[in-house]
mmCIF file of C-alpha atoms in Angstrom:
data_model
loop_
_atom_site.group_PDB
_atom_site.id
_atom_site.type_symbol
_atom_site.label_atom_id
_atom_site.label_comp_id
_atom_site.label_asym_id
_atom_site.label_seq_id
_atom_site.Cartn_x
_atom_site.Cartn_y
_atom_site.Cartn_z
ATOM 1 C CA MET A 97 0.010 -0.224 0.010
ATOM 2 C CA GLY A 98 2.903 2.320 0.939
ATOM 3 C CA THR A 99 4.596 1.650 -2.369
ATOM 4 C CA ALA A 100 1.485 2.441 -4.530
ATOM 5 C CA CYS A 101 0.717 5.557 -2.583
ATOM 6 C CA PHE A 102 4.476 6.707 -3.397
ATOM 7 C CA PHE A 103 4.254 6.063 -7.220
ATOM 8 C CA SER A 104 0.729 7.695 -7.292
ATOM 9 C CA ARG A 105 2.225 10.883 -5.872
ATOM 10 C CA ARG A 106 5.458 10.999 -7.852
ATOM 11 C CA MET A 107 3.841 10.012 -11.294
ATOM 12 C CA PRO A 108 2.116 13.378 -12.038
ATOM 13 C CA ARG A 109 5.199 15.360 -11.528
ATOM 14 C CA ALA A 110 7.287 13.075 -13.992
ATOM 15 C CA LEU A 111 4.498 13.305 -16.615
ATOM 16 C CA LEU A 112 4.404 17.176 -16.290
ATOM 17 C CA ALA A 113 8.164 17.440 -16.596
ATOM 18 C CA ALA A 114 8.357 15.100 -19.807
ATOM 19 C CA VAL A 115 5.614 17.098 -21.234
ATOM 20 C CA PHE A 116 7.068 20.619 -20.626
ATOM 21 C CA VAL A 117 10.739 19.321 -22.096
ATOM 22 C CA ALA A 118 8.992 18.099 -25.197
ATOM 23 C CA GLY A 119 6.921 21.268 -25.594
ATOM 24 C CA CYS A 120 10.071 23.588 -25.255
ATOM 25 C CA SER A 121 12.337 21.534 -27.629
ATOM 26 C CA GLY A 122 9.958 20.991 -30.461
ATOM 27 C CA ASP A 123 10.715 23.521 -32.961
ATOM 28 C CA LEU A 124 14.542 24.391 -31.909
ATOM 29 C CA THR A 125 16.465 25.777 -34.792
ATOM 30 C CA PRO A 126 19.994 26.932 -34.708
ATOM 31 C CA PRO A 127 20.376 30.783 -35.114
ATOM 32 C CA VAL A 128 20.946 31.618 -38.903
ATOM 33 C CA GLY A 129 23.716 33.823 -38.105
ATOM 34 C CA ILE A 130 26.041 31.074 -37.183
ATOM 35 C CA ASP A 131 28.971 30.837 -39.656
ATOM 36 C CA GLY A 132 26.963 33.023 -41.938
ATOM 37 C CA ASP A 133 24.007 32.985 -44.144
ATOM 38 C CA ASN A 134 25.414 30.651 -46.789
ATOM 39 C CA THR A 135 27.007 27.678 -45.117
ATOM 40 C CA VAL A 136 25.635 24.279 -44.052
ATOM 41 C CA ASN A 137 24.742 25.556 -40.526
ATOM 42 C CA ALA A 138 22.191 27.856 -41.993
ATOM 43 C CA ILE A 139 19.856 25.075 -43.473
ATOM 44 C CA THR A 140 16.646 25.220 -41.573
ATOM 45 C CA PRO A 141 14.172 22.418 -41.322
ATOM 46 C CA ALA A 142 10.968 22.592 -43.681
ATOM 47 C CA ARG A 143 8.875 22.673 -40.834
ATOM 48 C CA ALA A 144 10.036 25.954 -39.800
ATOM 49 C CA ILE A 145 10.115 27.349 -43.162
ATOM 50 C CA GLY A 146 6.679 26.302 -44.306
ATOM 51 C CA ALA A 147 7.276 26.497 -48.091
ATOM 52 C CA GLU A 148 6.789 23.584 -50.350
ATOM 53 C CA GLY A 149 9.897 24.614 -52.734
ATOM 54 C CA ALA A 150 12.175 24.556 -49.695
ATOM 55 C CA ALA A 151 14.425 21.773 -48.715
ATOM 56 C CA ALA A 152 12.004 19.429 -47.357
ATOM 57 C CA TYR A 153 13.588 16.690 -45.019
ATOM 58 C CA PRO A 154 11.005 14.093 -43.800
ATOM 59 C CA THR A 155 10.700 14.195 -39.993
ATOM 60 C CA GLU A 156 8.946 11.723 -37.632
ATOM 61 C CA THR A 157 5.793 13.302 -38.253
ATOM 62 C CA MET A 158 6.156 13.018 -42.011
ATOM 63 C CA PRO A 159 6.067 9.454 -43.218
ATOM 64 C CA VAL A 160 7.799 8.736 -46.467
ATOM 65 C CA THR A 161 5.758 6.872 -49.322
ATOM 66 C CA SER A 162 7.925 5.225 -52.202
ATOM 67 C CA ALA A 163 7.173 6.464 -55.604
ATOM 68 C CA GLY A 164 9.338 3.802 -57.226
ATOM 69 C CA ASP A 165 12.568 4.000 -59.230
ATOM 70 C CA GLY A 166 14.599 5.104 -56.246
ATOM 71 C CA TYR A 167 12.328 8.211 -55.236
ATOM 72 C CA ALA A 168 10.185 8.668 -52.021
ATOM 73 C CA VAL A 169 7.285 11.129 -52.081
ATOM 74 C CA VAL A 170 6.889 13.753 -49.104
ATOM 75 C CA PRO A 171 3.526 13.662 -47.659
ATOM 76 C CA GLY A 172 1.620 17.005 -48.217
ATOM 77 C CA THR A 173 3.803 17.837 -51.381
ATOM 78 C CA SER A 174 4.466 16.984 -54.803
ATOM 79 C CA ARG A 175 8.119 16.736 -54.114
ATOM 80 C CA GLN A 176 10.166 13.749 -54.678
ATOM 81 C CA LEU A 177 13.393 12.975 -52.840
ATOM 82 C CA PRO A 178 16.013 10.199 -54.025
ATOM 83 C CA ILE A 179 16.519 7.368 -51.610
ATOM 84 C CA ILE A 180 19.715 7.165 -50.221
ATOM 85 C CA ASP A 181 22.286 4.724 -52.078
ATOM 86 C CA SER A 182 19.804 4.641 -54.897
ATOM 87 C CA ASP A 183 20.538 5.149 -58.681
ATOM 88 C CA ALA A 184 18.840 8.363 -58.337
ATOM 89 C CA ALA A 185 20.711 9.649 -55.293
ATOM 90 C CA LEU A 186 24.146 8.616 -56.921
ATOM 91 C CA GLY A 187 23.228 10.486 -60.164
ATOM 92 C CA ALA A 188 23.069 7.577 -62.504
ATOM 93 C CA ASN A 189 21.364 8.005 -65.739
ATOM 94 C CA GLY A 190 19.298 5.345 -67.636
ATOM 95 C CA ALA A 191 22.322 4.238 -69.409
ATOM 96 C CA ALA A 192 24.158 3.513 -66.160
ATOM 97 C CA ARG A 193 21.219 1.724 -64.613
ATOM 98 C CA ALA A 194 20.919 -0.377 -67.565
ATOM 99 C CA SER A 195 24.645 -1.382 -67.224
ATOM 100 C CA MET A 196 24.189 -2.150 -63.381
ATOM 101 C CA ALA A 197 23.132 -5.675 -64.657
ATOM 102 C CA GLY A 198 26.704 -5.986 -65.842
ATOM 103 C CA GLY A 199 28.224 -5.170 -62.248
ATOM 104 C CA THR A 200 29.484 -1.383 -63.264
ATOM 105 C CA LEU A 201 28.166 1.999 -62.212
ATOM 106 C CA GLN A 202 28.969 4.998 -64.500
ATOM 107 C CA ILE A 203 29.481 7.902 -62.385
ATOM 108 C CA PRO A 204 29.203 11.455 -64.306
ATOM 109 C CA ASP A 205 32.515 13.139 -65.156
ATOM 110 C CA ASP A 206 31.637 15.963 -63.033
ATOM 111 C CA GLY A 207 30.909 14.036 -60.089
ATOM 112 C CA VAL A 208 27.494 13.568 -58.141
ATOM 113 C CA ASN A 209 25.947 16.593 -56.736
ATOM 114 C CA MET A 210 24.183 15.327 -53.616
ATOM 115 C CA ASP A 211 22.929 18.604 -52.707
ATOM 116 C CA ALA A 212 21.128 18.941 -55.819
ATOM 117 C CA GLY A 213 19.741 15.386 -55.658
ATOM 118 C CA LEU A 214 18.409 16.191 -51.972
ATOM 119 C CA GLY A 215 16.767 19.504 -52.929
ATOM 120 C CA VAL A 216 19.240 21.643 -51.324
ATOM 121 C CA GLY A 217 19.690 24.427 -54.006
ATOM 122 C CA ALA A 218 19.542 27.783 -52.261
ATOM 123 C CA ALA A 219 19.794 28.963 -48.694
ATOM 124 C CA HIS A 220 16.410 28.971 -47.144
ATOM 125 C CA GLY A 221 14.882 28.453 -50.592
ATOM 126 C CA SER A 222 14.448 32.007 -51.146
ATOM 127 C CA GLY A 223 16.719 32.366 -54.355
ATOM 128 C CA GLN A 224 19.611 33.536 -52.265
ATOM 129 C CA GLN A 225 23.217 32.134 -52.858
ATOM 130 C CA PRO A 226 23.562 28.352 -52.997
ATOM 131 C CA ILE A 227 24.281 26.798 -49.624
ATOM 132 C CA GLN A 228 28.164 26.282 -49.218
ATOM 133 C CA GLY A 229 29.345 23.128 -48.089
ATOM 134 C CA LEU A 230 32.330 22.487 -45.594
ATOM 135 C CA ALA A 231 34.693 20.994 -48.272
ATOM 136 C CA GLU A 232 33.819 24.038 -50.552
ATOM 137 C CA ALA A 233 34.678 26.596 -47.658
ATOM 138 C CA GLN A 234 37.874 24.708 -47.013
ATOM 139 C CA ALA A 235 39.098 24.404 -50.556
ATOM 140 C CA GLU A 236 38.508 28.280 -50.960
ATOM 141 C CA GLU A 237 40.431 28.843 -47.707
ATOM 142 C CA ILE A 238 43.494 26.876 -49.212
ATOM 143 C CA ALA A 239 42.863 27.475 -52.856
ATOM 144 C CA GLU A 240 46.260 27.512 -55.032
ATOM 145 C CA GLY A 241 47.678 30.899 -55.114
ATOM 146 C CA ASN A 242 45.544 32.384 -52.494
ATOM 147 C CA ALA A 243 46.885 30.517 -49.405
ATOM 148 C CA THR A 244 48.262 31.736 -46.015
ATOM 149 C CA GLN A 245 50.714 28.548 -45.974
ATOM 150 C CA VAL A 246 52.768 26.969 -48.844
ATOM 151 C CA MET A 247 51.198 23.889 -50.573
ATOM 152 C CA VAL A 248 53.250 21.211 -52.077
ATOM 153 C CA ASP A 249 52.134 18.764 -54.748
ATOM 154 C CA GLY A 250 53.838 15.526 -55.505
ATOM 155 C CA ILE A 251 54.369 14.156 -51.978
ATOM 156 C CA GLY A 252 55.553 10.977 -51.827
ATOM 157 C CA THR A 253 57.419 11.279 -55.182
ATOM 158 C CA ASP A 254 60.891 12.210 -56.133
ATOM 159 C CA THR A 255 59.652 15.515 -57.755
ATOM 160 C CA PRO A 256 57.610 17.532 -55.085
ATOM 161 C CA ARG A 257 56.872 20.786 -56.043
ATOM 162 C CA GLN A 258 55.380 24.288 -54.337
ATOM 163 C CA LEU A 259 51.919 25.324 -55.718
ATOM 164 C CA GLY A 260 51.441 29.045 -55.201
ATOM 165 C CA GLN A 261 52.788 31.579 -53.185
ATOM 166 C CA PRO A 262 52.043 32.089 -49.371
ATOM 167 C CA LEU A 263 50.278 35.523 -48.735
ATOM 168 C CA PRO A 264 52.536 38.423 -47.588
ATOM 169 C CA VAL A 265 52.494 39.038 -43.812
ATOM 170 C CA PRO A 266 51.949 42.744 -43.070
ATOM 171 C CA MET A 267 54.910 44.492 -41.049
ATOM 172 C CA SER A 268 52.099 45.552 -38.492
ATOM 173 C CA GLN A 269 51.326 41.829 -37.796
ATOM 174 C CA ALA A 270 54.660 40.320 -38.175
ATOM 175 C CA GLY A 271 57.070 42.815 -36.529
ATOM 176 C CA GLY A 272 56.123 42.050 -32.882
ATOM 177 C CA GLU A 273 56.893 38.489 -33.396
ATOM 178 C CA ILE A 274 60.646 39.245 -34.089
ATOM 179 C CA GLY A 275 61.122 42.304 -32.145
ATOM 180 C CA LEU A 276 60.717 44.882 -35.210
ATOM 181 C CA ARG A 277 58.633 47.963 -35.428
ATOM 182 C CA ALA A 278 56.569 48.873 -38.416
ATOM 183 C CA PRO A 279 57.769 52.086 -40.162
ATOM 184 C CA ALA A 280 56.009 55.507 -39.572
ATOM 185 C CA SER A 281 53.149 56.004 -41.902
ATOM 186 C CA GLY A 282 53.913 57.520 -44.965
ATOM 187 C CA SER A 283 57.464 56.010 -45.250
ATOM 188 C CA LYS A 284 56.615 53.165 -47.535
ATOM 189 C CA PRO A 285 56.166 53.460 -51.497
ATOM 190 C CA ALA A 286 52.637 53.940 -52.677
ATOM 191 C CA GLY A 287 50.877 50.529 -53.477
ATOM 192 C CA GLN A 288 53.506 48.495 -51.748
ATOM 193 C CA ASP A 289 52.992 46.643 -48.626
ATOM 194 C CA GLN A 290 55.872 46.091 -46.189
ATOM 195 C CA GLN A 291 56.888 42.604 -45.819
ATOM 196 C CA VAL A 292 58.806 40.382 -43.154
ATOM 197 C CA ALA A 293 60.825 37.303 -43.820
ATOM 198 C CA PHE A 294 60.786 34.892 -40.778
ATOM 199 C CA ILE A 295 63.902 33.198 -41.851
ATOM 200 C CA PRO A 296 66.879 34.578 -39.624
ATOM 201 C CA ARG A 297 69.651 36.241 -41.688
ATOM 202 C CA PHE A 298 72.932 36.483 -40.180
ATOM 203 C CA THR A 299 75.622 38.927 -41.613
ATOM 204 C CA ASP A 300 78.022 38.193 -38.690
ATOM 205 C CA PRO A 301 79.352 34.442 -38.791
ATOM 206 C CA MET A 302 79.836 34.732 -35.117
ATOM 207 C CA ALA A 303 76.193 35.130 -34.546
ATOM 208 C CA VAL A 304 75.137 32.066 -36.382
ATOM 209 C CA PRO A 305 74.049 29.400 -33.642
ATOM 210 C CA GLU A 306 76.030 25.994 -34.138
ATOM 211 C CA SER A 307 72.673 24.279 -34.502
ATOM 212 C CA HIS A 308 72.088 26.284 -37.659
ATOM 213 C CA GLY A 309 75.308 25.431 -39.294
ATOM 214 C CA GLY A 310 77.354 27.988 -37.585
ATOM 215 C CA MET A 311 80.705 27.898 -36.199
ATOM 216 C CA PRO A 312 81.730 25.462 -33.206
ATOM 217 C CA ALA A 313 82.099 27.203 -29.877
ATOM 218 C CA ALA A 314 85.857 26.417 -29.884
ATOM 219 C CA GLU A 315 86.057 28.524 -33.127
ATOM 220 C CA LYS A 316 84.007 31.416 -31.987
ATOM 221 C CA ALA A 317 86.179 31.473 -28.749
ATOM 222 C CA CYS A 318 89.212 31.533 -30.883
ATOM 223 C CA ARG A 319 88.101 34.408 -32.905
ATOM 224 C CA GLN A 320 87.353 36.320 -29.658
ATOM 225 C CA ARG A 321 90.933 35.963 -28.653
ATOM 226 C CA LEU A 322 91.933 37.311 -31.996
ATOM 227 C CA GLN A 323 89.918 40.484 -31.572
ATOM 228 C CA ARG A 324 91.540 40.807 -28.085
ATOM 229 C CA LEU A 325 94.933 40.544 -29.618
ATOM 230 C CA GLY A 326 94.250 43.288 -32.058
ATOM 231 C CA VAL A 327 94.288 40.942 -35.032
ATOM 232 C CA THR A 328 92.688 42.393 -38.216
ATOM 233 C CA TYR A 329 91.187 39.548 -40.071
ATOM 234 C CA ARG A 330 87.867 38.475 -42.253
ATOM 235 C CA ASP A 331 86.180 35.014 -42.188
ATOM 236 C CA VAL A 332 86.074 33.310 -45.706
ATOM 237 C CA PRO A 333 83.812 30.445 -46.960
ATOM 238 C CA ALA A 334 85.232 27.171 -46.253
ATOM 239 C CA PHE A 335 86.975 25.358 -49.106
ATOM 240 C CA SER A 336 88.839 22.059 -49.940
ATOM 241 C CA SER A 337 90.747 20.423 -52.691
ATOM 242 C CA GLY A 338 90.181 16.760 -52.179
ATOM 243 C CA ARG A 339 89.945 14.912 -48.912
ATOM 244 C CA SER A 340 93.570 15.821 -47.408
ATOM 245 C CA CYS A 341 93.400 19.689 -48.377
ATOM 246 C CA GLY A 342 91.094 22.609 -47.068
ATOM 247 C CA ILE A 343 90.120 24.505 -44.147
ATOM 248 C CA ALA A 344 86.632 24.061 -42.439
ATOM 249 C CA TYR A 345 86.597 27.619 -40.837
ATOM 250 C CA PRO A 346 89.324 29.608 -42.635
ATOM 251 C CA ILE A 347 90.016 33.340 -42.003
ATOM 252 C CA GLU A 348 92.208 35.699 -44.107
ATOM 253 C CA LEU A 349 94.926 37.219 -41.826
ATOM 254 C CA GLN A 350 95.557 40.885 -42.817
ATOM 255 C CA ALA A 351 97.218 42.567 -39.801
ATOM 256 C CA LEU A 352 98.465 42.124 -36.372
ATOM 257 C CA SER A 353 98.689 44.344 -33.261
ATOM 258 C CA GLY A 354 100.373 47.614 -33.721
ATOM 259 C CA GLY A 355 99.398 47.614 -37.451
ATOM 260 C CA ILE A 356 101.901 45.237 -38.368
ATOM 261 C CA GLN A 357 100.653 44.231 -42.013
ATOM 262 C CA ILE A 358 100.812 40.697 -43.382
ATOM 263 C CA LYS A 359 101.725 40.931 -47.180
ATOM 264 C CA PRO A 360 100.124 39.372 -48.903
ATOM 265 C CA ALA A 361 97.238 38.402 -46.655
ATOM 266 C CA ALA A 362 97.525 34.855 -45.508
ATOM 267 C CA ARG A 363 94.606 32.204 -45.773
ATOM 268 C CA VAL A 364 95.116 30.043 -42.532
ATOM 269 C CA ASN A 365 92.911 28.684 -39.686
ATOM 270 C CA CYS A 366 92.391 30.515 -36.405
ATOM 271 C CA GLN A 367 94.658 28.494 -34.255
ATOM 272 C CA ILE A 368 98.007 29.243 -36.278
ATOM 273 C CA THR A 369 96.827 32.798 -36.563
ATOM 274 C CA GLU A 370 96.499 33.028 -32.751
ATOM 275 C CA ALA A 371 99.868 31.401 -32.189
ATOM 276 C CA PHE A 372 101.391 33.633 -34.924
ATOM 277 C CA ALA A 373 99.779 36.708 -33.343
ATOM 278 C CA LYS A 374 101.105 36.059 -29.791
ATOM 279 C CA TRP A 375 104.720 35.390 -31.003
ATOM 280 C CA VAL A 376 104.828 38.541 -32.872
ATOM 281 C CA LYS A 377 103.643 40.627 -30.085
ATOM 282 C CA ASN A 378 105.277 39.183 -27.265
ATOM 283 C CA GLU A 379 108.638 38.312 -28.917
ATOM 284 C CA LEU A 380 109.372 39.433 -32.428
ATOM 285 C CA ALA A 381 108.263 43.273 -31.958
ATOM 286 C CA PRO A 382 110.159 43.550 -28.684
ATOM 287 C CA SER A 383 113.430 42.031 -30.176
ATOM 288 C CA ALA A 384 113.205 44.423 -33.071
ATOM 289 C CA ARG A 385 112.803 47.419 -30.955
ATOM 290 C CA LEU A 386 115.847 46.312 -28.607
ATOM 291 C CA ARG A 387 118.120 45.742 -31.598
ATOM 292 C CA TYR A 388 117.061 48.463 -34.085
ATOM 293 C CA LEU A 389 115.015 50.890 -31.967
ATOM 294 C CA SER A 390 112.182 50.425 -34.299
ATOM 295 C CA GLY A 391 109.030 48.762 -34.553
ATOM 296 C CA VAL A 392 107.784 46.140 -37.038
ATOM 297 C CA ARG A 393 106.066 47.646 -40.001
ATOM 298 C CA SER A 394 105.345 44.278 -42.179
ATOM 299 C CA ILE A 395 105.919 40.726 -42.263
ATOM 300 C CA HIS A 396 106.116 39.153 -45.681
ATOM 301 C CA GLN A 397 104.915 35.383 -45.888
ATOM 302 C CA MET A 398 105.853 33.118 -48.407
ATOM 303 C CA SER A 399 103.241 30.302 -48.012
ATOM 304 C CA SER A 400 100.061 30.020 -46.087
ATOM 305 C CA TYR A 401 97.291 27.469 -47.124
ATOM 306 C CA SER A 402 98.680 25.047 -49.971
ATOM 307 C CA CYS A 403 97.599 21.706 -50.999
ATOM 308 C CA ARG A 404 100.759 19.761 -51.099
ATOM 309 C CA THR A 405 103.005 17.300 -49.342
ATOM 310 C CA MET A 406 105.933 18.093 -46.947
ATOM 311 C CA ASN A 407 108.680 20.017 -49.012
ATOM 312 C CA SER A 408 106.712 19.041 -52.059
ATOM 313 C CA GLN A 409 108.251 15.667 -52.310
ATOM 314 C CA ARG A 410 106.503 12.794 -53.928
ATOM 315 C CA GLY A 411 105.418 10.126 -51.574
ATOM 316 C CA ALA A 412 105.840 12.292 -48.384
ATOM 317 C CA ALA A 413 103.292 12.998 -45.742
ATOM 318 C CA MET A 414 100.759 16.027 -46.104
ATOM 319 C CA SER A 415 101.960 19.291 -45.232
ATOM 320 C CA GLU A 416 100.346 21.223 -42.461
ATOM 321 C CA HIS A 417 100.035 23.869 -45.372
ATOM 322 C CA ALA A 418 97.420 21.813 -46.689
ATOM 323 C CA ARG A 419 95.118 22.356 -43.731
ATOM 324 C CA GLY A 420 95.997 26.002 -43.201
ATOM 325 C CA ASN A 421 97.980 25.017 -40.179
ATOM 326 C CA ALA A 422 101.263 26.368 -41.144
ATOM 327 C CA ILE A 423 102.735 29.901 -42.312
ATOM 328 C CA ASP A 424 106.337 30.586 -43.871
ATOM 329 C CA VAL A 425 108.194 33.954 -43.202
ATOM 330 C CA GLY A 426 110.608 35.134 -45.782
ATOM 331 C CA LYS A 427 111.032 38.857 -44.875
ATOM 332 C CA ILE A 428 110.564 41.309 -41.910
ATOM 333 C CA VAL A 429 110.390 45.130 -42.727
ATOM 334 C CA LEU A 430 110.817 47.512 -39.762
ATOM 335 C CA ASN A 431 109.335 51.175 -39.391
ATOM 336 C CA SER A 432 112.657 52.815 -40.336
ATOM 337 C CA GLY A 433 112.650 50.930 -43.657
ATOM 338 C CA LYS A 434 115.334 48.221 -42.994
ATOM 339 C CA GLU A 435 114.613 45.077 -44.535
ATOM 340 C CA ILE A 436 115.645 41.796 -42.813
ATOM 341 C CA LEU A 437 115.706 38.871 -45.123
ATOM 342 C CA VAL A 438 115.707 35.350 -43.665
ATOM 343 C CA ARG A 439 118.667 33.748 -44.717
ATOM 344 C CA ARG A 440 122.113 33.077 -43.319
ATOM 345 C CA LYS A 441 123.951 36.179 -42.561
ATOM 346 C CA GLY A 442 127.687 37.205 -42.836
ATOM 347 C CA PHE A 443 130.080 37.418 -40.005
ATOM 348 C CA PHE A 444 129.672 41.030 -39.167
ATOM 349 C CA ALA A 445 125.887 41.063 -39.304
ATOM 350 C CA PHE A 446 125.613 40.895 -35.648
ATOM 351 C CA ARG A 447 122.333 42.616 -35.179
ATOM 352 C CA GLU A 448 120.323 40.715 -37.868
ATOM 353 C CA LYS A 449 122.018 37.317 -36.844
ATOM 354 C CA GLY A 450 120.896 38.196 -33.251
ATOM 355 C CA LEU A 451 117.162 38.941 -34.244
ATOM 356 C CA LEU A 452 116.974 35.549 -36.268
ATOM 357 C CA LYS A 453 118.565 33.622 -33.648
ATOM 358 C CA ALA A 454 115.964 35.224 -31.202
ATOM 359 C CA VAL A 455 113.266 34.446 -33.661
ATOM 360 C CA ARG A 456 114.030 30.684 -33.693
ATOM 361 C CA THR A 457 114.541 30.426 -30.000
ATOM 362 C CA ASP A 458 111.497 32.122 -28.920
ATOM 363 C CA SER A 459 109.086 31.080 -31.599
ATOM 364 C CA CYS A 460 109.466 27.436 -30.211
ATOM 365 C CA LYS A 461 107.235 28.399 -27.389
ATOM 366 C CA TYR A 462 104.262 29.117 -29.480
ATOM 367 C CA PHE A 463 104.769 26.434 -32.301
ATOM 368 C CA THR A 464 105.142 22.795 -32.413
ATOM 369 C CA THR A 465 107.623 23.066 -35.574
ATOM 370 C CA VAL A 466 109.918 25.847 -36.433
ATOM 371 C CA LEU A 467 112.384 25.345 -39.302
ATOM 372 C CA GLY A 468 114.791 27.819 -40.969
ATOM 373 C CA PRO A 469 118.114 28.442 -42.675
ATOM 374 C CA GLY A 470 120.224 25.789 -41.417
ATOM 375 C CA SER A 471 117.568 23.170 -40.987
ATOM 376 C CA ASP A 472 117.668 21.510 -44.478
ATOM 377 C CA ARG A 473 118.068 22.458 -47.957
ATOM 378 C CA PHE A 474 114.253 23.342 -48.156
ATOM 379 C CA HIS A 475 114.288 26.228 -45.603
ATOM 380 C CA THR A 476 117.429 28.138 -46.509
ATOM 381 C CA ASP A 477 115.203 31.276 -47.372
ATOM 382 C CA HIS A 478 112.393 31.594 -44.717
ATOM 383 C CA PHE A 479 111.043 30.266 -41.381
ATOM 384 C CA HIS A 480 108.387 27.690 -41.353
ATOM 385 C CA PHE A 481 105.923 27.622 -38.419
ATOM 386 C CA ASP A 482 103.262 25.134 -37.841
ATOM 387 C CA LEU A 483 101.155 23.454 -35.178
ATOM 388 C CA ARG A 484 101.531 19.894 -35.938
ATOM 389 C CA MET A 485 100.251 17.535 -33.300
ATOM 390 C CA ARG A 486 102.356 14.779 -32.509
ATOM 391 C CA LYS A 487 101.365 11.924 -30.033
ATOM 392 C CA SER A 488 104.268 12.279 -27.925
ATOM 393 C CA GLY A 489 103.958 15.820 -27.680
ATOM 394 C CA TYR A 490 107.405 16.364 -29.183
ATOM 395 C CA ARG A 491 108.084 20.062 -30.587
ATOM 396 C CA HIS A 492 110.535 19.908 -33.523
ATOM 397 C CA CYS A 493 112.598 23.330 -33.342
ATOM 398 C CA SER A 494 115.860 23.261 -35.285
ATOM 399 C CA LEU A 495 118.064 25.769 -33.367
#
C-alpha cells in the first residue's frame, strides 16, 4: 500500500516534466547567423520554413511513401526525394542503371551533386546564394595561389613542387613576433606593402648558432681571442681540394697588433693565427725594438694554405700547409725601412744574426714545428711555423 501511494504521488510530476521538455524543444532551430547565411549551418528544417519549394527533409511526423524507381514522396507536397544509396541519389542516368546488370556503375564526369539531388539548391529556399558545403569552404580557404601557407604537390614522389605563393605578412602583424617595429606612416612607397621574412639572416658568422650550421664554440672563442690581440682578419667561406686539403673555418689574416701588415694576406686557420699573433706581439716586436730601436712595419709571408706534401716531395706526408695550419716568413720590414731577409748572414751582421736567432729560439714556445736556414735545404730562405700535433707531444725546433 505504501509503495502504490508513493508512485501515485510521483507520477504526475514526472509526466508534467516530460511534457514541458517536449514542448520547449519541439521546434528548436539553430540561429541563422552562425557561420554566415550561406553555410551548411544555415539550413533550416522544412517545418520552420513552411514552403513547399524549400529543402524538405522528412521528419518523424512526415512518413515517406515510395514513388518507385529510387524516389520517395514527401506527404503533403508533390516533391520527390531520392532514396539514399539509390541510382537516383548517386546521379546514375538510364544508361548507367542499365549497365548495373553488368556489375558496373558509371559516375558522371563532373561527379555527383548530392545537394542538388536532395533539393538543397539555395539558402532557405529564397533564391539566395547556394548553400556552401564545408569542403567548398575549405577549398576556398587553401586555394592555390591564395593561401596563407605553402602548398606542396607530389608528396611521396621524387619530384615534389610548391604550388602558389604564401600571402605576404604585413609588418604591423609580424613585426612584434621578431622584435621589429613597423615604419612610420607615409614612409613606404605607394601601393607597396611592407613584408617581413621569418627566416633569420646573419651577416656576422659569429652570430650564427651552431645548431644552424654556425661555427663550433671553440672556433668562436678563438676569434674572440684574436680580437683581444688586435688582429685584423675576415672570415671566408670554407674550401677544400680533396680529402686531405682544405680549411673548415678559414680566415684571411691581414694585420697584427700595432698595425703590422701581413703581405700578402694569408689564408690560414684560427689556431695558427692566434699562435702567430702572440709570437709577434710578445717576442718579435720587442726584439726588433731592442736591436734596431724601431717597430715592425710588415711581415712578408711566402706560403700559407697550399695543398701539397711536406717539402713538395713525392710520397711524403701531407704538409700542415694543406690544412692552413702553417705559415712561412721570408722577410721582416721595420718602421725605419730596414728589410731583414731570412737567410744565413755574414760574420759581421751581428744585429741581424741576433734577431734571427731570437726568432728561432722564442718561436718554439708558440709553435710545435720551427724550421729555417740551417735546418735543411728546403728552408734556406724562410722560417716555417706550424702546429702539427704529435702523439708524444714533441716539438721540433731546429736551433
